[in-house]
């Protein structure tokens, strides 16, 4: 009996005892009636359910469900971010959610202990990806790609203590933009900073400042430019003042620095960067900062983080302290770690902290009491009379085939008031109405939900009228 396969073993005995009862009066012989079998199955299922121990239904720690309301806001944010990436010529790509463990280890320094390791699967030790940068470097090395401008939006996993109230999770989405390849100095770096400013300005989160870590600027000058550490420290004295292009100009005037060839080379790179940032109109958004530090080991040059100076708040509302909302930097040596011959592909990139941004926007909307439309339905097909299902189906098919987003209630004979209330509660702007009078006259009524005004349109012209109204709204 197929039904037995649906039951746990401990329920079989109960089921068999039910079936071994004497047949009901309406049954003859050994043939059981269907009602008795169904009763036995139901009784066994109920007993099995009652024996199930109590458990709490919840999402794993550090994760969450995203409701339709959340997804509307999230998709708007992602659309803005991705459109910016595409505007700058980036190509989309994706990588597996998990990598070979050896691919990810020793790339994150102390943070390597936060990776989620998977059990041995088919002879391979695997880990969930910790970020999108290392998989990208592996892709470049594996496919021998020397130049690429890409964007990548996907989930990553980190086994850390989640702080949900600050927008930190164990499973979260990252939005990355990267430029790989050998190019003239500071041009890709300046574009990454420009992209970061465009996105944060477009999201209208409030004033922000992008801070560049002096620790990494100093390292680059000493290691790559051969600058004496004491000269680099002299530059660091200026950096403590916090500043941008004016600070670089001030350092050029210092005789102890201007007389040092290596110092001039290092300052030249910084000046070049700020010249590009000035041309991009964002130099005032960039500042050196001695306090800035990043945990990932693969950065090799200047790193930067975007911090909100203050989050707009309402009266009586606590400020939202979410820390960095975007970060990035140069990682010229990462691709070479995967290449058998150690061939390097210089890279620079950025990552948008979309989860933290999402948290800020969500809290702001909650404070303002803003409602979110969870669908994009433009037209609702309704009827005031019974037995008009076929006519409604014809109308809605015409709307769908014309690319118009349309809905109707899944009932043969819905009440008109119920249909109109549905449109008002979900924010559908237009209703098309077909009834006995409309069918007789060969017209369709179009109703504006907001104004409640109705107009009759010839049946053959109603789609064109709908399209006209939607284009004007």
PDB file of N, CA and C in Angstrom, residues 164-197:
ATOM      1  N   UNK A 164      23.088  41.581  14.815  1.00  0.00           N
ATOM      2  CA  UNK A 164      21.970  41.859  13.931  1.00  0.00           C
ATOM      3  C   UNK A 164      21.563  43.330  13.985  1.00  0.00           C
ATOM      4  N   UNK A 165      21.619  43.910  15.199  1.00  0.00           N
ATOM      5  CA  UNK A 165      21.179  45.296  15.335  1.00  0.00           C
ATOM      6  C   UNK A 165      22.068  46.257  14.580  1.00  0.00           C
ATOM      7  N   UNK A 166      23.271  45.855  14.231  1.00  0.00           N
ATOM      8  CA  UNK A 166      24.179  46.707  13.472  1.00  0.00           C
ATOM      9  C   UNK A 166      24.292  46.261  12.018  1.00  0.00           C
ATOM     10  N   UNK A 167      23.427  45.364  11.587  1.00  0.00           N
ATOM     11  CA  UNK A 167      23.443  44.939  10.193  1.00  0.00           C
ATOM     12  C   UNK A 167      24.538  43.949   9.869  1.00  0.00           C
ATOM     13  N   UNK A 168      25.033  43.193  10.870  1.00  0.00           N
ATOM     14  CA  UNK A 168      26.077  42.186  10.635  1.00  0.00           C
ATOM     15  C   UNK A 168      25.452  40.790  10.742  1.00  0.00           C
ATOM     16  N   UNK A 169      25.752  39.952   9.765  1.00  0.00           N
ATOM     17  CA  UNK A 169      25.173  38.615   9.722  1.00  0.00           C
ATOM     18  C   UNK A 169      26.260  37.595   9.400  1.00  0.00           C
ATOM     19  N   UNK A 170      25.931  36.323   9.600  1.00  0.00           N
ATOM     20  CA  UNK A 170      26.850  35.249   9.198  1.00  0.00           C
ATOM     21  C   UNK A 170      26.682  34.905   7.726  1.00  0.00           C
ATOM     22  N   UNK A 171      25.505  35.114   7.212  1.00  0.00           N
ATOM     23  CA  UNK A 171      25.236  34.960   5.784  1.00  0.00           C
ATOM     24  C   UNK A 171      24.782  36.313   5.277  1.00  0.00           C
ATOM     25  N   UNK A 172      25.495  36.840   4.289  1.00  0.00           N
ATOM     26  CA  UNK A 172      25.129  38.165   3.797  1.00  0.00           C
ATOM     27  C   UNK A 172      25.559  38.327   2.344  1.00  0.00           C
ATOM     28  N   UNK A 173      25.040  39.380   1.743  1.00  0.00           N
ATOM     29  CA  UNK A 173      25.289  39.651   0.327  1.00  0.00           C
ATOM     30  C   UNK A 173      26.420  40.658   0.181  1.00  0.00           C
ATOM     31  N   UNK A 174      27.277  40.431  -0.804  1.00  0.00           N
ATOM     32  CA  UNK A 174      28.319  41.397  -1.146  1.00  0.00           C
ATOM     33  C   UNK A 174      28.137  41.865  -2.584  1.00  0.00           C
ATOM     34  N   UNK A 175      28.499  43.114  -2.826  1.00  0.00           N
ATOM     35  CA  UNK A 175      28.464  43.694  -4.173  1.00  0.00           C
ATOM     36  C   UNK A 175      29.854  44.219  -4.481  1.00  0.00           C
ATOM     37  N   UNK A 176      30.570  43.538  -5.365  1.00  0.00           N
ATOM     38  CA  UNK A 176      31.964  43.871  -5.642  1.00  0.00           C
ATOM     39  C   UNK A 176      32.165  44.409  -7.053  1.00  0.00           C
ATOM     40  N   UNK A 177      33.114  45.314  -7.183  1.00  0.00           N
ATOM     41  CA  UNK A 177      33.578  45.831  -8.469  1.00  0.00           C
ATOM     42  C   UNK A 177      35.096  45.752  -8.456  1.00  0.00           C
ATOM     43  N   UNK A 178      35.695  45.215  -9.519  1.00  0.00           N
ATOM     44  CA  UNK A 178      37.153  45.057  -9.560  1.00  0.00           C
ATOM     45  C   UNK A 178      37.691  45.367 -10.946  1.00  0.00           C
ATOM     46  N   UNK A 179      38.899  45.922 -10.983  1.00  0.00           N
ATOM     47  CA  UNK A 179      39.630  46.151 -12.225  1.00  0.00           C
ATOM     48  C   UNK A 179      40.932  45.374 -12.140  1.00  0.00           C
ATOM     49  N   UNK A 180      41.093  44.393 -13.017  1.00  0.00           N
ATOM     50  CA  UNK A 180      42.304  43.574 -13.050  1.00  0.00           C
ATOM     51  C   UNK A 180      43.103  43.914 -14.297  1.00  0.00           C
ATOM     52  N   UNK A 181      44.414  44.023 -14.142  1.00  0.00           N
ATOM     53  CA  UNK A 181      45.263  44.294 -15.302  1.00  0.00           C
ATOM     54  C   UNK A 181      46.327  45.327 -15.015  1.00  0.00           C
ATOM     55  N   UNK A 182      47.323  45.397 -15.898  1.00  0.00           N
ATOM     56  CA  UNK A 182      48.416  46.356 -15.773  1.00  0.00           C
ATOM     57  C   UNK A 182      48.045  47.649 -16.483  1.00  0.00           C
ATOM     58  N   UNK A 183      47.875  48.726 -15.723  1.00  0.00           N
ATOM     59  CA  UNK A 183      47.491  50.005 -16.296  1.00  0.00           C
ATOM     60  C   UNK A 183      48.381  51.103 -15.734  1.00  0.00           C
ATOM     61  N   UNK A 184      48.264  52.302 -16.284  1.00  0.00           N
ATOM     62  CA  UNK A 184      49.036  53.420 -15.768  1.00  0.00           C
ATOM     63  C   UNK A 184      48.604  53.738 -14.346  1.00  0.00           C
ATOM     64  N   UNK A 185      49.523  54.260 -13.520  1.00  0.00           N
ATOM     65  CA  UNK A 185      49.270  54.419 -12.091  1.00  0.00           C
ATOM     66  C   UNK A 185      48.055  55.270 -11.763  1.00  0.00           C
ATOM     67  N   UNK A 186      47.342  54.806 -10.784  1.00  0.00           N
ATOM     68  CA  UNK A 186      46.288  55.535 -10.082  1.00  0.00           C
ATOM     69  C   UNK A 186      45.002  55.776 -10.875  1.00  0.00           C
ATOM     70  N   UNK A 187      44.969  55.452 -12.163  1.00  0.00           N
ATOM     71  CA  UNK A 187      43.732  55.674 -12.919  1.00  0.00           C
ATOM     72  C   UNK A 187      42.631  54.710 -12.468  1.00  0.00           C
ATOM     73  N   UNK A 188      42.888  53.379 -12.401  1.00  0.00           N
ATOM     74  CA  UNK A 188      41.839  52.469 -11.890  1.00  0.00           C
ATOM     75  C   UNK A 188      41.467  52.760 -10.441  1.00  0.00           C
ATOM     76  N   UNK A 189      42.485  53.133  -9.618  1.00  0.00           N
ATOM     77  CA  UNK A 189      42.215  53.427  -8.210  1.00  0.00           C
ATOM     78  C   UNK A 189      41.247  54.599  -8.082  1.00  0.00           C
ATOM     79  N   UNK A 190      41.482  55.637  -8.897  1.00  0.00           N
ATOM     80  CA  UNK A 190      40.611  56.810  -8.847  1.00  0.00           C
ATOM     81  C   UNK A 190      39.196  56.461  -9.289  1.00  0.00           C
ATOM     82  N   UNK A 191      39.071  55.578 -10.295  1.00  0.00           N
ATOM     83  CA  UNK A 191      37.732  55.203 -10.757  1.00  0.00           C
ATOM     84  C   UNK A 191      36.981  54.426  -9.688  1.00  0.00           C
ATOM     85  N   UNK A 192      37.675  53.561  -8.955  1.00  0.00           N
ATOM     86  CA  UNK A 192      37.011  52.818  -7.874  1.00  0.00           C
ATOM     87  C   UNK A 192      36.468  53.770  -6.812  1.00  0.00           C
ATOM     88  N   UNK A 193      37.255  54.781  -6.465  1.00  0.00           N
ATOM     89  CA  UNK A 193      36.792  55.755  -5.491  1.00  0.00           C
ATOM     90  C   UNK A 193      35.617  56.564  -6.038  1.00  0.00           C
ATOM     91  N   UNK A 194      35.658  56.863  -7.319  1.00  0.00           N
ATOM     92  CA  UNK A 194      34.545  57.575  -7.963  1.00  0.00           C
ATOM     93  C   UNK A 194      33.268  56.747  -7.904  1.00  0.00           C
ATOM     94  N   UNK A 195      33.373  55.459  -8.197  1.00  0.00           N
ATOM     95  CA  UNK A 195      32.212  54.572  -8.154  1.00  0.00           C
ATOM     96  C   UNK A 195      31.618  54.528  -6.753  1.00  0.00           C
ATOM     97  N   UNK A 196      32.486  54.438  -5.764  1.00  0.00           N
ATOM     98  CA  UNK A 196      32.026  54.398  -4.379  1.00  0.00           C
ATOM     99  C   UNK A 196      31.228  55.660  -4.040  1.00  0.00           C
ATOM    100  N   UNK A 197      31.726  56.818  -4.484  1.00  0.00           N
ATOM    101  CA  UNK A 197      31.031  58.076  -4.228  1.00  0.00           C
ATOM    102  C   UNK A 197      29.697  58.138  -4.974  1.00  0.00           C
TER     103      UNK A 197
END
